[in-house]
Coordinates of C-alpha atoms (C1' of nucleotides) in Angstrom, one line a residue:
Chain S
M1 CA 0.0 0.0 0.0
N2 CA 1.5 3.3 -1.0
P3 CA 1.1 6.3 1.3
L4 CA -1.1 8.3 -1.0
Q5 CA -3.6 5.5 -1.2
A6 CA -3.4 5.0 2.5
K7 CA -4.1 8.6 3.2
F8 CA -6.9 9.0 0.6
A9 CA -8.6 5.9 1.9
R10 CA -9.0 7.8 5.2
Y11 CA -11.1 10.4 3.4
V12 CA -13.3 8.2 1.1
E13 CA -13.6 4.6 0.0
L14 CA -11.4 4.2 -3.1
D15 CA -12.8 2.2 -5.9
L16 CA -10.7 0.2 -8.3
Q17 CA -10.6 2.9 -10.8
A18 CA -9.2 5.4 -8.3
R19 CA -6.6 2.9 -7.1
T20 CA -5.5 2.3 -10.6
Q21 CA -5.1 6.0 -11.3
I22 CA -3.1 6.4 -8.1
D23 CA -0.8 3.5 -9.0
G24 CA -0.3 5.2 -12.3
L25 CA 0.8 8.5 -10.6
L26 CA 3.2 6.6 -8.5
R27 CA 5.0 5.3 -11.5
S28 CA 6.1 8.8 -12.4
E29 CA 9.8 9.7 -12.4
G30 CA 11.2 9.7 -8.9
R31 CA 13.7 11.9 -7.2
L32 CA 15.8 11.7 -4.0
V33 CA 16.2 15.0 -2.1
P34 CA 19.0 14.7 0.4
A35 CA 18.3 15.8 4.0
G36 CA 18.6 19.6 4.4
A37 CA 18.3 20.3 0.6
D38 CA 15.4 22.1 -1.0
L39 CA 12.9 20.6 -3.3
I40 CA 11.9 23.9 -4.6
R41 CA 12.4 27.5 -3.5
E42 CA 10.2 30.6 -3.2
G43 CA 9.9 32.4 -6.5
E44 CA 10.7 29.4 -8.7
P45 CA 8.2 28.2 -11.3
I46 CA 6.4 25.0 -10.7
H47 CA 7.0 22.3 -13.2
F48 CA 5.7 19.2 -11.4
V49 CA 3.1 18.1 -9.0
K50 CA 5.3 16.5 -6.4
L51 CA 4.4 13.7 -4.1
V52 CA 6.3 12.7 -1.0
I53 CA 6.8 8.9 -1.1
D54 CA 9.1 8.6 1.8
G55 CA 10.8 10.9 4.3
W56 CA 9.7 14.2 5.7
G57 CA 9.7 17.7 4.3
C58 CA 8.6 21.1 5.3
R59 CA 7.2 24.2 3.8
Y60 CA 9.0 27.3 5.0
K61 CA 9.6 30.9 4.4
L62 CA 12.7 32.9 5.0
L63 CA 12.4 36.1 7.0
E64 CA 14.2 39.4 6.4
D65 CA 16.7 38.6 9.2
G66 CA 17.6 35.2 7.9
R67 CA 15.6 33.1 10.3
R68 CA 13.4 30.5 8.7
Q69 CA 9.8 29.8 9.6
V70 CA 8.4 26.4 9.0
V71 CA 4.7 26.6 8.2
A72 CA 3.8 23.0 7.5
F73 CA 5.2 19.5 7.6
L74 CA 5.1 17.2 4.7
L75 CA 4.7 13.5 5.4
P76 CA 4.6 10.5 3.1
G77 CA 1.5 10.8 0.9
D78 CA 1.5 14.6 1.0
L79 CA 1.3 16.6 -2.3
C80 CA 3.7 19.5 -2.5
N81 CA 2.1 21.3 -5.5
P82 CA -1.4 20.2 -6.3
D83 CA -1.7 23.7 -7.8
A84 CA 1.0 23.2 -10.4
L85 CA -1.3 24.2 -13.2
T86 CA -2.4 27.4 -11.5
A87 CA 0.3 29.1 -9.6
E88 CA 3.2 30.1 -11.7
A89 CA 5.6 30.7 -8.9
M90 CA 6.1 29.3 -5.4
D91 CA 5.2 31.7 -2.6
H92 CA 7.3 29.6 -0.2
S93 CA 10.0 27.0 -0.3
I94 CA 10.0 23.3 0.4
G95 CA 12.9 21.6 2.1
A96 CA 13.7 18.0 3.1
L97 CA 14.1 17.2 6.7
N98 CA 15.7 13.8 6.0
D99 CA 16.4 12.0 2.8
M100 CA 13.2 12.3 1.0
H101 CA 11.8 10.3 -2.0
C102 CA 9.4 12.2 -4.2
A103 CA 7.5 11.4 -7.3
L104 CA 7.5 14.1 -10.0
I105 CA 4.2 14.1 -11.8
A106 CA 3.6 16.1 -14.9
P107 CA 0.7 18.4 -14.3
E108 CA -1.2 17.1 -17.3
V109 CA -0.8 13.5 -16.1
F110 CA -2.0 14.5 -12.7
D111 CA -5.0 16.3 -14.2
R112 CA -5.9 13.4 -16.4
A113 CA -5.8 11.0 -13.5
C114 CA -8.2 13.3 -11.6
L115 CA -10.6 13.5 -14.6
R116 CA -10.7 9.7 -14.9
S117 CA -11.8 8.9 -11.3
H118 CA -14.5 10.6 -9.4
C119 CA -13.2 9.0 -6.2
L120 CA -9.8 10.4 -6.8
R121 CA -11.2 13.8 -7.4
Q122 CA -13.1 13.6 -4.2
A123 CA -10.1 12.5 -2.2
M124 CA -8.1 15.4 -3.7
A125 CA -10.8 17.8 -2.6
F126 CA -10.7 16.3 0.9
D127 CA -7.0 16.6 1.0
A128 CA -7.3 20.3 0.0
C129 CA -9.8 20.8 2.9
A130 CA -7.4 19.1 5.2
M131 CA -4.4 21.2 4.1
L132 CA -6.4 24.4 4.7
G133 CA -7.7 23.0 8.0
M134 CA -4.2 22.2 9.1
Q135 CA -3.0 25.7 8.2
R136 CA -5.8 27.3 10.1
E137 CA -5.3 25.1 13.1
W138 CA -1.6 26.0 13.0
T139 CA -2.4 29.6 12.9
L140 CA -4.5 29.2 16.0
N141 CA -1.8 27.3 17.7
L142 CA 0.8 29.9 17.2
A143 CA -1.5 32.7 18.1
A144 CA -3.4 31.4 21.0
R145 CA -1.7 28.5 22.8
P146 CA 1.2 28.6 25.3
A147 CA 4.4 26.9 24.5
L148 CA 3.5 23.5 26.0
A149 CA 0.2 23.2 24.3
R150 CA 1.7 24.4 21.1
I151 CA 4.2 21.7 21.0
G152 CA 1.8 19.2 22.3
A153 CA -0.7 19.9 19.6
L154 CA 1.9 19.6 16.9
L155 CA 3.0 16.2 18.2
C156 CA -0.6 15.1 18.4
E157 CA -1.2 16.1 14.8
L158 CA 1.9 14.4 13.5
H159 CA 1.1 11.3 15.5
Y160 CA -2.5 11.3 14.1
R161 CA -1.4 11.8 10.6
L162 CA 1.3 9.1 10.8
A163 CA -1.1 6.7 12.5
A164 CA -3.5 7.2 9.6
L165 CA -0.8 6.1 7.3
G166 CA 0.2 3.1 9.4
L167 CA 3.5 4.8 10.3
A168 CA 2.8 5.1 14.0
A169 CA 1.8 2.3 16.4
D170 CA 1.3 2.5 20.1
G171 CA 2.1 6.2 20.1
R172 CA 5.5 5.6 18.6
F173 CA 6.9 6.9 15.4
A174 CA 10.2 7.6 13.7
T175 CA 11.0 11.2 13.0
P176 CA 13.7 13.4 11.6
L177 CA 12.6 16.3 13.8
T178 CA 15.2 18.1 15.9
Q179 CA 14.5 20.6 18.6
V180 CA 15.8 23.2 16.3
T181 CA 13.3 22.3 13.6
L182 CA 10.5 22.2 16.2
A183 CA 11.5 25.7 17.2
E184 CA 11.4 26.9 13.6
A185 CA 7.9 25.5 13.4
T186 CA 6.5 26.7 16.7
G187 CA 8.0 30.2 16.5
M188 CA 10.0 29.6 19.6
T189 CA 13.7 29.4 20.6
S190 CA 15.3 26.0 20.5
V191 CA 16.3 26.8 24.1
H192 CA 12.7 27.1 25.1
V193 CA 11.6 24.2 23.1
N194 CA 14.1 22.2 25.0
R195 CA 12.7 23.3 28.4
V196 CA 9.2 22.4 27.2
V197 CA 10.3 19.1 25.9
Q198 CA 11.7 18.3 29.3
D199 CA 8.6 19.4 31.0
L200 CA 6.6 17.0 28.8
R201 CA 9.0 14.3 29.6
G202 CA 8.7 15.0 33.3
R203 CA 4.9 14.7 33.0
G204 CA 5.3 11.4 31.4
L205 CA 3.7 12.6 28.1
L206 CA 6.7 12.3 25.8
H207 CA 9.6 10.0 25.2
W208 CA 12.0 11.3 22.6
H209 CA 15.3 9.7 22.0
G210 CA 17.2 10.5 18.8
R211 CA 15.0 9.7 15.9
H212 CA 12.1 8.2 17.7
I213 CA 9.2 9.7 19.5
T214 CA 6.7 8.0 21.7
L215 CA 3.6 9.5 23.1
P216 CA 2.7 7.3 26.1
D217 CA -0.7 8.9 26.5
P218 CA -1.9 10.6 23.3
D219 CA -5.3 11.2 24.8
R220 CA -4.1 13.1 27.7
L221 CA -1.6 15.0 25.6
A222 CA -4.4 15.9 23.2
Q223 CA -6.6 17.1 26.0
L224 CA -3.8 19.1 27.5
S225 CA -3.0 20.7 24.2
G226 CA -6.6 21.3 23.0
F227 CA -6.0 19.0 20.0
S228 CA -9.0 17.6 18.3
P229 CA -8.6 16.0 14.9
R230 CA -11.7 17.3 13.3
Y231 CA -9.8 19.7 11.1
L232 CA -8.0 16.8 9.4
H233 CA -11.2 15.6 7.8
M234 CA -10.3 11.9 8.0
N235 CA -13.8 10.7 8.5
R236 CA -12.9 7.1 8.0
F237 CA -10.2 7.0 10.6
V238 CA -10.5 6.5 14.3
P239 CA -7.1 5.7 15.6
G240 CA -7.1 2.6 17.8
T241 CA -4.2 4.2 19.6
F242 CA -6.2 7.2 20.7
A243 CA -8.5 5.2 22.8
G244 CA -9.1 2.0 24.6
D245 CA -12.4 4.0 24.8
P246 CA -14.7 3.0 21.9
D247 CA -16.9 5.9 22.6
L248 CA -14.2 8.4 21.6
A249 CA -15.5 8.8 18.1
A250 CA -18.9 9.7 19.5
K251 CA -17.6 12.1 22.1
S252 CA -15.1 13.8 19.8
P253 CA -17.2 15.8 17.4
R254 CA -18.2 18.3 20.0
V255 CA -18.8 21.9 19.3
P256 CA -16.9 24.1 21.8
P257 CA -19.4 25.9 24.1
R258 CA -20.1 29.4 23.1
T259 CA -20.8 32.1 25.7
E260 CA -24.0 33.3 24.4
S261 CA -23.5 36.1 21.9
K262 CA -25.7 39.1 22.0
I263 CA -27.3 38.0 18.7
A264 CA -28.8 34.7 18.7
G265 CA -28.8 32.0 16.1
A266 CA -26.5 31.1 13.2
I267 CA -28.1 30.6 9.9
Chain D
M1 CA -19.0 45.3 -11.3
N2 CA -19.6 42.7 -8.5
P3 CA -16.8 42.0 -6.0
L4 CA -16.3 38.4 -7.1
Q5 CA -15.8 39.4 -10.7
A6 CA -13.5 42.2 -9.5
K7 CA -11.3 39.8 -7.6
F8 CA -11.3 37.1 -10.2
A9 CA -10.2 39.6 -12.8
R10 CA -7.1 40.1 -10.8
Y11 CA -6.1 36.5 -11.2
V12 CA -7.0 35.9 -14.9
E13 CA -8.7 37.7 -17.7
L14 CA -12.4 36.7 -17.6
D15 CA -14.1 35.9 -20.9
L16 CA -17.8 36.5 -21.5
Q17 CA -18.7 33.0 -20.6
A18 CA -17.0 33.4 -17.2
R19 CA -18.7 36.7 -16.5
T20 CA -22.0 35.2 -17.4
Q21 CA -21.6 32.3 -15.1
I22 CA -20.5 34.7 -12.3
D23 CA -23.6 36.8 -12.8
G24 CA -25.7 33.7 -12.6
L25 CA -24.1 32.8 -9.2
L26 CA -24.8 36.3 -7.9
R27 CA -28.5 35.9 -8.6
S28 CA -28.7 33.2 -5.9
E29 CA -30.8 33.7 -2.9
G30 CA -29.3 36.4 -0.6
R31 CA -29.0 36.7 3.1
L32 CA -28.3 39.4 5.6
V33 CA -26.2 38.5 8.6
P34 CA -26.3 41.1 11.3
A35 CA -23.1 42.4 12.8
G36 CA -21.8 40.0 15.5
A37 CA -24.0 37.1 14.4
D38 CA -22.6 33.8 12.9
L39 CA -23.1 32.7 9.4
I40 CA -22.2 29.2 10.3
R41 CA -20.7 27.4 13.3
E42 CA -18.1 24.8 13.9
G43 CA -19.5 21.3 13.6
E44 CA -22.5 22.3 11.5
P45 CA -23.1 20.7 8.1
I46 CA -22.5 22.8 5.0
H47 CA -25.5 23.4 2.8
F48 CA -24.4 26.2 0.6
V49 CA -21.4 27.8 -1.0
K50 CA -21.6 31.2 0.5
L51 CA -20.3 34.4 -1.1
V52 CA -19.7 37.7 0.7
I53 CA -21.3 40.4 -1.4
D54 CA -21.0 43.2 1.1
G55 CA -19.6 43.7 4.6
W56 CA -16.8 41.9 6.4
G57 CA -16.7 38.5 8.1
C58 CA -14.1 36.4 9.8
R59 CA -13.3 32.8 10.2
Y60 CA -12.7 31.9 13.8
K61 CA -12.3 29.1 16.3
L62 CA -13.2 29.1 20.0
L63 CA -10.7 28.0 22.5
E64 CA -11.2 25.9 25.6
D65 CA -11.1 29.0 27.8
G66 CA -13.7 30.9 25.8
R67 CA -11.4 33.2 23.9
R68 CA -11.9 33.4 20.2
Q69 CA -9.1 33.3 17.7
V70 CA -9.8 34.9 14.3
V71 CA -7.8 33.0 11.6
A72 CA -9.0 34.8 8.5
F73 CA -10.9 37.9 7.3
L74 CA -13.5 37.6 4.7
L75 CA -14.0 40.6 2.4
P76 CA -16.5 41.2 -0.4
G77 CA -16.0 38.6 -3.1
D78 CA -14.6 36.0 -0.7
L79 CA -16.1 32.5 -0.8
C80 CA -16.9 31.0 2.6
N81 CA -17.3 27.4 1.6
P82 CA -16.0 26.5 -1.8
D83 CA -15.7 23.0 -0.3
A84 CA -19.4 22.6 0.3
L85 CA -19.5 19.4 -1.7
T86 CA -16.6 17.8 0.1
A87 CA -16.4 18.7 3.8
E88 CA -19.5 17.6 5.6
A89 CA -19.0 19.6 8.7
M90 CA -17.4 23.0 9.4
D91 CA -14.1 22.8 11.3
H92 CA -14.4 26.4 12.2
S93 CA -17.0 29.1 12.5
I94 CA -17.7 32.2 10.4
G95 CA -19.0 35.4 11.9
A96 CA -20.0 38.8 10.6
L97 CA -18.0 41.8 11.7
N98 CA -20.6 44.2 10.4
D99 CA -23.9 43.7 8.7
M100 CA -22.9 41.3 5.9
H101 CA -24.7 40.4 2.7
C102 CA -24.1 36.9 1.4
A103 CA -25.3 34.9 -1.5
L104 CA -26.2 31.4 -0.7
I105 CA -25.4 29.2 -3.7
A106 CA -26.5 25.7 -4.0
P107 CA -23.5 23.5 -4.3
E108 CA -24.7 21.9 -7.6
V109 CA -25.3 25.3 -9.1
F110 CA -21.8 26.3 -8.1
D111 CA -20.4 23.2 -9.5
R112 CA -22.2 23.5 -12.8
A113 CA -21.0 27.1 -13.2
C114 CA -17.4 25.9 -12.8
L115 CA -17.9 23.2 -15.3
R116 CA -19.2 25.6 -17.9
S117 CA -16.4 28.0 -17.8
H118 CA -12.7 27.2 -18.0
C119 CA -11.8 30.8 -17.0
L120 CA -14.0 30.5 -13.9
R121 CA -12.4 27.2 -13.0
Q122 CA -9.0 28.8 -13.3
A123 CA -10.0 31.8 -11.2
M124 CA -11.3 29.4 -8.5
A125 CA -8.1 27.6 -8.5
F126 CA -6.2 30.8 -8.1
D127 CA -8.5 31.8 -5.3
A128 CA -7.8 28.5 -3.5
C129 CA -4.0 29.2 -3.9
A130 CA -4.5 32.6 -2.5
M131 CA -6.5 31.4 0.5
L132 CA -3.8 28.9 1.3
G133 CA -1.1 31.5 0.7
M134 CA -2.8 33.9 3.1
Q135 CA -3.2 31.3 5.7
R136 CA 0.5 30.4 5.5
E137 CA 1.5 34.0 5.6
W138 CA -0.6 34.5 8.6
T139 CA 1.0 31.5 10.3
L140 CA 4.3 33.1 9.7
N141 CA 3.2 36.5 10.9
L142 CA 2.0 35.1 14.2
A143 CA 5.0 32.9 14.7
A144 CA 7.8 35.1 13.7
R145 CA 7.0 38.8 13.7
P146 CA 6.9 41.2 16.6
A147 CA 3.7 43.0 17.4
L148 CA 4.2 46.0 15.3
A149 CA 5.1 44.2 12.1
R150 CA 2.3 41.7 12.8
I151 CA -0.3 44.4 12.8
G152 CA 1.4 46.3 10.0
A153 CA 1.4 43.2 7.8
L154 CA -2.3 42.6 8.4
L155 CA -3.2 46.1 7.6
C156 CA -1.1 45.9 4.4
E157 CA -2.8 42.8 3.3
L158 CA -6.3 44.2 4.0
H159 CA -5.4 47.3 2.1
Y160 CA -4.0 45.4 -0.8
R161 CA -7.0 43.1 -1.1
L162 CA -9.5 46.0 -0.8
A163 CA -7.6 48.0 -3.4
A164 CA -7.8 45.1 -5.7
L165 CA -11.6 45.3 -5.4
G166 CA -11.6 49.0 -5.8
L167 CA -12.6 49.4 -2.1
A168 CA -9.5 51.4 -1.1
A169 CA -8.1 54.5 -2.7
D170 CA -5.2 56.6 -1.6
G171 CA -4.5 54.2 1.2
R172 CA -7.9 54.8 2.7
F173 CA -10.7 52.3 3.3
A174 CA -13.8 51.7 5.4
T175 CA -13.6 49.0 8.0
P176 CA -15.7 47.4 10.8
L177 CA -12.5 46.4 12.6
T178 CA -12.1 47.3 16.3
Q179 CA -9.0 47.0 18.3
V180 CA -10.5 44.0 20.1
T181 CA -11.1 42.2 16.8
L182 CA -7.6 43.0 15.7
A183 CA -6.4 41.6 19.0
E184 CA -8.3 38.4 18.4
A185 CA -6.7 38.1 15.0
T186 CA -3.2 38.9 15.9
G187 CA -3.1 36.8 19.1
M188 CA -2.5 39.8 21.3
T189 CA -4.3 41.7 24.0
S190 CA -6.5 44.6 23.0
V191 CA -4.4 46.6 25.4
H192 CA -1.2 45.8 23.6
V193 CA -2.9 46.3 20.2
N194 CA -3.8 49.8 21.4
R195 CA -0.2 50.6 22.3
V196 CA 1.0 49.3 18.9
V197 CA -1.7 51.3 17.1
Q198 CA -0.5 54.4 18.9
D199 CA 3.1 53.7 18.0
L200 CA 2.1 53.4 14.3
R201 CA 0.2 56.6 14.6
G202 CA 3.2 58.3 16.1
R203 CA 5.3 57.1 13.2
G204 CA 2.8 58.6 10.8
L205 CA 2.0 55.2 9.3
L206 CA -1.6 54.9 10.3
H207 CA -4.6 57.1 10.7
W208 CA -7.5 55.2 12.2
H209 CA -10.6 57.0 13.4
G210 CA -13.8 55.1 13.9
R211 CA -14.7 53.1 10.9
H212 CA -12.0 54.5 8.6
I213 CA -8.4 53.6 8.2
T214 CA -5.8 55.4 6.2
L215 CA -2.3 54.2 5.5
P216 CA -0.5 57.3 4.6
D217 CA 2.6 55.4 3.3
P218 CA 1.7 51.8 2.5
D219 CA 5.1 51.2 1.0
R220 CA 7.0 52.1 4.1
L221 CA 4.6 50.2 6.2
A222 CA 5.0 47.2 4.0
Q223 CA 8.7 47.3 4.2
L224 CA 8.6 47.8 8.0
S225 CA 6.3 44.8 8.3
G226 CA 7.9 42.5 5.8
F227 CA 4.8 42.5 3.7
S228 CA 5.1 41.4 0.1
P229 CA 1.9 40.6 -1.8
R230 CA 3.3 37.6 -3.8
Y231 CA 1.3 35.1 -1.7
L232 CA -1.9 36.7 -2.8
H233 CA -1.3 35.6 -6.4
M234 CA -3.0 38.6 -8.0
N235 CA -0.8 38.6 -11.0
R236 CA -2.9 41.1 -12.9
F237 CA -2.9 43.7 -10.1
V238 CA -0.2 46.3 -9.4
P239 CA -1.8 48.8 -7.0
G240 CA -1.4 52.3 -8.1
T241 CA -1.4 53.2 -4.5
F242 CA 1.6 51.2 -3.7
A243 CA 3.9 53.2 -5.9
G244 CA 4.4 56.3 -7.8
D245 CA 7.3 53.9 -8.7
P246 CA 6.4 52.1 -11.9
D247 CA 9.3 49.6 -11.4
L248 CA 7.7 48.2 -8.3
A249 CA 6.3 45.2 -10.2
A250 CA 9.8 44.5 -11.5
K251 CA 11.4 44.8 -8.1
S252 CA 8.8 43.0 -6.2
P253 CA 9.2 39.3 -7.1
R254 CA 12.4 39.0 -5.2
V255 CA 13.5 35.8 -3.6
P256 CA 14.7 36.5 -0.1
P257 CA 18.4 35.9 0.2
R258 CA 19.4 32.5 1.5
T259 CA 22.4 32.0 3.7
E260 CA 24.1 29.2 1.8
S261 CA 22.8 25.9 3.0
K262 CA 25.3 23.1 3.4
I263 CA 23.8 21.3 0.5
A264 CA 23.7 23.2 -2.7
G265 CA 21.0 23.4 -5.3
A266 CA 17.3 23.0 -5.3
I267 CA 15.9 20.7 -7.8
Chain B
dC1 C1' 40.0 9.9 18.5
dG2 C1' 38.2 14.1 16.9
dG3 C1' 34.6 17.3 15.5
dG4 C1' 30.1 19.1 14.3
dG5 C1' 25.5 19.0 15.2
dT6 C1' 22.5 18.5 18.9
dC7 C1' 21.0 19.0 23.5
dT8 C1' 21.2 21.1 28.4
dT9 C1' 21.7 24.4 31.8
dG10 C1' 21.9 28.9 34.2
dA11 C1' 21.7 33.9 34.8
dC12 C1' 19.6 37.7 33.1
dG13 C1' 16.7 40.9 29.9
dT14 C1' 12.3 42.2 27.8
dG15 C1' 8.1 42.2 25.0
dA16 C1' 3.7 41.4 25.9
dG17 C1' 0.1 40.1 29.3
dT18 C1' -2.7 41.4 33.5
dC19 C1' -5.4 44.2 36.2
dA20 C1' -7.8 48.1 37.0
dA21 C1' -9.3 52.6 36.5
dT22 C1' -10.6 56.3 33.5
dA23 C1' -11.9 58.5 29.1
dT24 C1' -14.3 58.9 24.8
dG25 C1' -17.7 58.4 21.5
dC26 C1' -22.1 57.2 19.8
dG27 C1' -26.9 55.5 19.4
dT28 C1' -31.2 55.6 21.9
dG29 C1' -35.0 57.4 24.3
dG30 C1' -36.8 61.2 26.8
Chain G
dC1 C1' -31.4 68.9 22.2
dC2 C1' -29.7 66.7 26.1
dA3 C1' -28.8 62.6 29.3
dC4 C1' -27.9 58.0 29.9
dG5 C1' -25.6 53.7 28.9
dC6 C1' -22.8 50.6 26.5
dA7 C1' -19.0 49.6 23.5
dT8 C1' -14.6 51.0 22.5
dA9 C1' -10.3 53.2 23.4
dT10 C1' -6.6 54.7 26.6
dT11 C1' -3.3 54.8 30.6
dG12 C1' -0.2 53.2 34.2
dA13 C1' 1.9 49.9 37.4
dC14 C1' 3.2 45.4 37.9
dT15 C1' 4.1 40.4 36.4
dC16 C1' 5.7 36.6 33.7
dA17 C1' 6.5 33.6 29.8
dC18 C1' 9.8 33.4 26.7
dG19 C1' 14.0 35.3 24.5
dT20 C1' 19.1 36.1 24.8
dC21 C1' 23.7 34.9 25.8
dA22 C1' 27.0 31.9 26.9
dA23 C1' 29.1 27.8 28.6
dG24 C1' 29.1 22.9 28.7
dA25 C1' 27.8 18.1 27.8
dC26 C1' 26.5 14.5 24.8
dC27 C1' 26.6 11.6 21.0
dC28 C1' 26.8 9.8 16.6
dC29 C1' 29.9 9.2 12.5
dG30 C1' 33.9 9.2 10.0

DNA sequence: CGGGGTCTTGACGTGAGTCAATATGCGTGG
DNA sequence: CCACGCATATTGACTCACGTCAAGACCCCG
């Protein structure tokens, strides 16, 4: 099972037609991007739809002062440029966190595949929703949550996404993250990331040694961090890991309580 | 000229067919959402594609502690739920900042219009790029910029988007923003927003009285705030306001300098 | 065995939050 | 036309989460 198919199957049930088209896409030319290198840079034209097959990447922007801000993580199965046919120049850069295998898909090929399968089109639409949802959630995290919750929520999201791909089990997953990268993503200093990480360790919510992370109690971490996976739109995925509790799925889609606004109902 | 058409014309040249389809969409049932009310809430099903005709809205999420975080502003011509056919439940809420007129478009009608015009499809794709781009830029703002630049960049973006619609001239535009709303959007206290606003006033970069904002020197504010409109993808728009300088368009698409990474080229 | 990237730790500085009081402006009803 | 009342804006004093700086420790890899 390739990662794109694994992810898409979390959105909708894929029929044979869709799986065939996906397989077709996967047969595109491949590319190895070494750790630390860029897949594409801000301002460059977009020639291919790129798909992460293996390894992690990140979307980032450089600031005036040279710092870099990571605005998204790319995991296996993630599309780097679904908008190849539209946008003519990148408004951000994409870098590899570890050695990263990508498929380079000609935009026309990509488009044709979408035309040929309704399921695939649907899955792509879900994926776009999820990307926007993640970005919005990330905006909220940075704006509104204190350091501990911020890091906690990021770890929960990564864990959830990886679990959906079958790349995490029992709260454990391999990762190329460093505390510096985490700092670039959370808008904090690596020094402060370090202190927060130790705090999480102290609370028994995180084991992180080298290239492996374990979340011993994802539910508690999620609660502490205000993480709820709704924005990922993976309707067909309820992680076994997140609960011995079978009612989790039922409890989860709660609407946060709203202190009554002066004007009553929504439309 | 309706605002949707005005915006889309900044992405691509609209042919007659596209303009006809857009006019068709605009004839949908309308709705008035009073200031402070919600258009739709997190968790609710999506029945319509909604288009802001007049007034301002915002996307927001509520936090555990009751604060609300604004993650995007919706201006005339903005689509609230282009994903109506895909996502079954909202992962955030949409509220009106002032009295807001919306068109409620049946998803099938929306879809049909897109099918019938290639231009329209293209414009929609651009708009999706822009929405993602804005969200990423906003992520970066919150994570990496100090309060003054954060507010500056937001004001620049709003000004740019409004100017593209013809709703700002000479740096001046009408707005329902309050310092509280601005605080909810920038992840700051309204107290601190106030101090920053006064700082901006003191520097002669902002006039803000009641429901009108003027940016006396948008270029300088943009530079101070690190704002560059690339991420808005409005290729066919170079604001007169942003420059007596006709070379601005040529200068603008710069790639920020990159301190040489250990591993050389991008692909 | 050495070296660079990574992680830790401590002392100290500061931007932004908190709390709380006061002003200002505006829409409404008298 | 004026008075009241609420939303919004402003101010000052004090606190604190997180940044800065700098030194060391660790650890994997060649």
